Coordinates of C-alpha atoms and ligand atoms in Angstrom, one line a residue:
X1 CA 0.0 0.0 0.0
X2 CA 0.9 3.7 -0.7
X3 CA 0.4 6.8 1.3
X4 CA -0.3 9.1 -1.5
X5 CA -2.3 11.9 0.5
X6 CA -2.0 13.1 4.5
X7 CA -3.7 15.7 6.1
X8 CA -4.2 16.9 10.0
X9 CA -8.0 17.0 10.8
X10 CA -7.2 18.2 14.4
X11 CA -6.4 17.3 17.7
X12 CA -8.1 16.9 20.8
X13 CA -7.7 17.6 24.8
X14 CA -11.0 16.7 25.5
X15 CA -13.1 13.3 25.5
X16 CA -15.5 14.9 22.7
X17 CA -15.2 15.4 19.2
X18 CA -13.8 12.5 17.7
X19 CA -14.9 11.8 14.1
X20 CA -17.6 9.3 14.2
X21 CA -17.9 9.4 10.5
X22 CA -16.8 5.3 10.8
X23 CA -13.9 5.5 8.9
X24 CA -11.1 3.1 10.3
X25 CA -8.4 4.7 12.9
X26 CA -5.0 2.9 13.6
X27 CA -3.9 4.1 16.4
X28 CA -0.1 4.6 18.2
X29 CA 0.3 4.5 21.4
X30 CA 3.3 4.1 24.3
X31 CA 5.3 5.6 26.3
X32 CA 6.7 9.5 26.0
X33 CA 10.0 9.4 23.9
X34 CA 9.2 6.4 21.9
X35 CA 8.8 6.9 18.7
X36 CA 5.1 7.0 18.3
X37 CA 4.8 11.0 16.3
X38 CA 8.0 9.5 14.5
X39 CA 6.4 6.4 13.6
X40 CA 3.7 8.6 11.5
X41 CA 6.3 10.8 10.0
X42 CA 8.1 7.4 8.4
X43 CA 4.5 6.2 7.1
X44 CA 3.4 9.1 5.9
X45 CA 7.1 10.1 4.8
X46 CA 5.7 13.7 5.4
X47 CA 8.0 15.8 8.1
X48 CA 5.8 18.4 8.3
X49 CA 2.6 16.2 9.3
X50 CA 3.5 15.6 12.7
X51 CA 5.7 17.6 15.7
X52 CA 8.1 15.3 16.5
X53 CA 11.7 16.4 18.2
X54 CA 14.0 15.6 21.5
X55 CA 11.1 16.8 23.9
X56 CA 10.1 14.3 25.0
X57 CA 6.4 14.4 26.2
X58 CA 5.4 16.6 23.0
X59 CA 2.3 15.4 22.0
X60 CA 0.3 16.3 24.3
X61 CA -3.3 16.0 22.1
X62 CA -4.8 12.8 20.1
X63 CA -4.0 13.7 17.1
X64 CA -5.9 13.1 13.7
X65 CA -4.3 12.1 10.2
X66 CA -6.6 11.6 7.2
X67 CA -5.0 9.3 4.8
X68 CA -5.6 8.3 1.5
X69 CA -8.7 10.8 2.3
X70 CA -10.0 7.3 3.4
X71 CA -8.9 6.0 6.7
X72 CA -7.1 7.7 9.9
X73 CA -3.5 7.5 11.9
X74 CA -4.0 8.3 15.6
X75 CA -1.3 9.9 17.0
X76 CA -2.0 9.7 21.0
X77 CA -0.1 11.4 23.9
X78 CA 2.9 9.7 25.3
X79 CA 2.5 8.2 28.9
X80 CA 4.5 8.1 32.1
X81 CA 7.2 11.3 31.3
X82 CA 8.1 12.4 34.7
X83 CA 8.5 16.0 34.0
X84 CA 5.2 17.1 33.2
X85 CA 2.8 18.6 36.3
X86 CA 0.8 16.1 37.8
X87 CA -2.5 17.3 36.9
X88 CA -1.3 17.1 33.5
X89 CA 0.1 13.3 33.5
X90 CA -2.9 12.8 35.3
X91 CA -5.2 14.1 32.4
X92 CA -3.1 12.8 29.7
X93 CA -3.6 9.2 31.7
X94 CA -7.0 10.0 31.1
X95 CA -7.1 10.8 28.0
X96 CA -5.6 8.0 26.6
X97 CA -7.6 5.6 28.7
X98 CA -10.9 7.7 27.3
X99 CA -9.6 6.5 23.6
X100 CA -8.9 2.9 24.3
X101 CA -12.1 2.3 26.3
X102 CA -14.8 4.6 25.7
X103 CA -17.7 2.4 23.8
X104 CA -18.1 5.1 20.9
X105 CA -14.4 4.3 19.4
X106 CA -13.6 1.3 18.0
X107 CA -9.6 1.7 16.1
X108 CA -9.4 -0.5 13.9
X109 CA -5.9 -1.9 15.0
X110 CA -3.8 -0.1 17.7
X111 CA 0.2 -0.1 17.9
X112 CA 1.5 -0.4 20.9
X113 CA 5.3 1.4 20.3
X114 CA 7.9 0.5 22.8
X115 CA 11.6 0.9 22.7
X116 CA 13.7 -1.8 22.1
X117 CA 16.3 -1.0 24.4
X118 CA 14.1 0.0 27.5
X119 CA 11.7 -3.4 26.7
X120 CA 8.2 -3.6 28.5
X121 CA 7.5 -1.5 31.4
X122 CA 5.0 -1.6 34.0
X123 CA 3.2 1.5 32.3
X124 CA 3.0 -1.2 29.1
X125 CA 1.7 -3.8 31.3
X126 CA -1.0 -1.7 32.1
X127 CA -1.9 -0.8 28.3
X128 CA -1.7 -4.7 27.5
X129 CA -4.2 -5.7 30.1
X130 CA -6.7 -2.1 28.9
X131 CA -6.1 -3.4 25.3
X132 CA -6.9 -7.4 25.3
X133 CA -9.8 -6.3 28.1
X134 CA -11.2 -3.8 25.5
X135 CA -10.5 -6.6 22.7
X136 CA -8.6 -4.3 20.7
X137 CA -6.7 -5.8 17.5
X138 CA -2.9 -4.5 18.2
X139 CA 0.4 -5.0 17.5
X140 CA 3.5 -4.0 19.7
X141 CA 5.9 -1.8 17.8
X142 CA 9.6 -2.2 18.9
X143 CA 11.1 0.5 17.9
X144 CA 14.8 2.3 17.5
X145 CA 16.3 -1.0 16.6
X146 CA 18.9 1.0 15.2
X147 CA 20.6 1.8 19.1
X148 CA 21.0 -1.6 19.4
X149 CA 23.6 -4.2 18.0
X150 CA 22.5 -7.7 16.6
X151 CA 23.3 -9.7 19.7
X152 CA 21.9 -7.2 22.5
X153 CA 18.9 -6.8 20.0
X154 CA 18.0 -10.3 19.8
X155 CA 18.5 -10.5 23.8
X156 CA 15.9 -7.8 23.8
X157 CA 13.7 -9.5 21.7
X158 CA 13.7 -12.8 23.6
X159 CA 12.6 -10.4 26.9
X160 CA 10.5 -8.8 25.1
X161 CA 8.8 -11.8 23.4
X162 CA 8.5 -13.4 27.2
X163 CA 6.2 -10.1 28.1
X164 CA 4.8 -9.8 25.0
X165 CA 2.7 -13.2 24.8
X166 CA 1.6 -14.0 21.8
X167 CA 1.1 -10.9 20.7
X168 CA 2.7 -9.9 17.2
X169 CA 5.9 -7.9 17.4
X170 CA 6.3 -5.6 14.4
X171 CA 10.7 -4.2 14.5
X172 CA 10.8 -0.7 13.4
X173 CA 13.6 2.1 13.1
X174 CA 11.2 5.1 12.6
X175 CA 13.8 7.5 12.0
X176 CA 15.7 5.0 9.4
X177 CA 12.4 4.5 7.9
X178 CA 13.2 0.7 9.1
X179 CA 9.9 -1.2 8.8
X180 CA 7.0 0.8 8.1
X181 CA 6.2 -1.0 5.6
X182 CA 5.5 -3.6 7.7
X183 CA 2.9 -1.3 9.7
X184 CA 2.4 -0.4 6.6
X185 CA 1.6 -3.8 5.6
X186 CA -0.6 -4.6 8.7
X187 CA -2.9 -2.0 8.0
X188 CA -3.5 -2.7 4.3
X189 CA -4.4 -6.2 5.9
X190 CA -7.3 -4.9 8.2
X191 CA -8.6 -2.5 5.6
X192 CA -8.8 -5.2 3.0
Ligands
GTP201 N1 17.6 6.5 17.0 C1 16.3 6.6 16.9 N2 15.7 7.6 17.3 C2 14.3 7.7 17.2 C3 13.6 6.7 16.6 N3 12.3 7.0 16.6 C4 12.2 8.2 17.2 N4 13.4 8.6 17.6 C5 13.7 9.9 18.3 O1 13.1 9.8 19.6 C6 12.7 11.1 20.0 C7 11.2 11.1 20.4 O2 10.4 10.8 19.2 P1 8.9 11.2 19.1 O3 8.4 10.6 17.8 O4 8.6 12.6 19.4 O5 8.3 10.3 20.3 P2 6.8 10.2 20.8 O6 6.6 8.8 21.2 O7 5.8 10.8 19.8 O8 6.9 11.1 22.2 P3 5.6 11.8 22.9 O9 4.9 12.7 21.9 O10 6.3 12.6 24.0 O11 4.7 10.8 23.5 C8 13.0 12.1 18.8 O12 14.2 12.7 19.1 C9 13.1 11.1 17.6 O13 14.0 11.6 16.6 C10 14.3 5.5 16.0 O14 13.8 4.6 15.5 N5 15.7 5.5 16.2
MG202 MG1 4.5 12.3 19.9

């Protein structure tokens, strides 16, 4: 599949206003710092899309990408970055929880984006359990393959795969532009 169009519809703070015009959202979400805004930059191959850069917890809105003028990317907050306030980790928390489980939104397949060198945290846990409760289809992400060597990557990956269950693990270097046509892939699969 090819990207051939992108646009930003908007973003949102608040648990209104999503589009509920049925078109299919995939959806990326993970900890702050991952790779998640990046992730959509490599897909879309389009820089200016997204706000992506060392800050980490820079997101700080679901974000809405029509592609194809067909179906959506999701681009959601990052979770657990220590230095924002507390009220706003807190409402960020909420946020993203409002996505994954509010009855009205139903993405079509989420990404869960992790980095391959921190592995699966305790925050991830968290998202695993809301994602298989809420029946989502997802995928985990592990992403900047590219800071790690062959052997400590495949060490990684056997952690990772441990915590991971059997869900799928898609490998991804979003700033490489390593493996997005895999996502890629995955999504042309669920829209078929
Ligand atoms: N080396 C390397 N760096 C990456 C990769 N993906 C992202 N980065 C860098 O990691 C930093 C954070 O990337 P973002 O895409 O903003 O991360 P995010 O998950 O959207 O972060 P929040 O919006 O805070 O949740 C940026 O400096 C990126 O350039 C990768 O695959 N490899
Ligand atoms: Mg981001």
């Amino acid at each position: 599949m090819k990207i051939t169009s992108a646009e930003f519809i908007k973003g949102i703070r608040g648990t209104d206003g999503v589009t509920q015009d049925g078109v299919a959202q995939f959806a990326f979400v993970g900890r702050s710092n991952v790779g998640k805004s990046s992730l959509i930059v490599s897909l879309t191959n389009n820089k200016q899309l997204v706000k992506v850069s060392n800050t980490p917890g820079k997101t700080r809105e679901i974000n809405f990408f029509r592609i194809n003028h067909s179906w959506m990317l999701v681009d959601l907050p990052g979770y657990g970055y220590a230095k924002v306030s507390p009220q706003e980790k807190e409402k960020l928390q909420k946020l993203i929880i409002w996505y994954l489980t509010d009855r009205s939104i139903k993405p079509t397949r989420v990404f869960l984006v992790i980095d391959c060198k921190v592995g699966i945290t305790p925050f991830d846990e968290q998202m695993l359990e809301i994602l298989r409760d809420e029946r989502h289809p997802f995928s985990i992400v592990v992403n900047k393959t590219d800071k790690l060597g062959q052997k400590d990557l495949a060490s990684q990956l056997k952690h990772i795969r441990e915590a991971a269950g059997d869900a799928e693990l898609i490998l991804t270097a979003a700033t490489k532009v390593h493996g997005a046509k895999d996502v890629l892939a995955r999504i042309a699969q669920a829209l078929e």
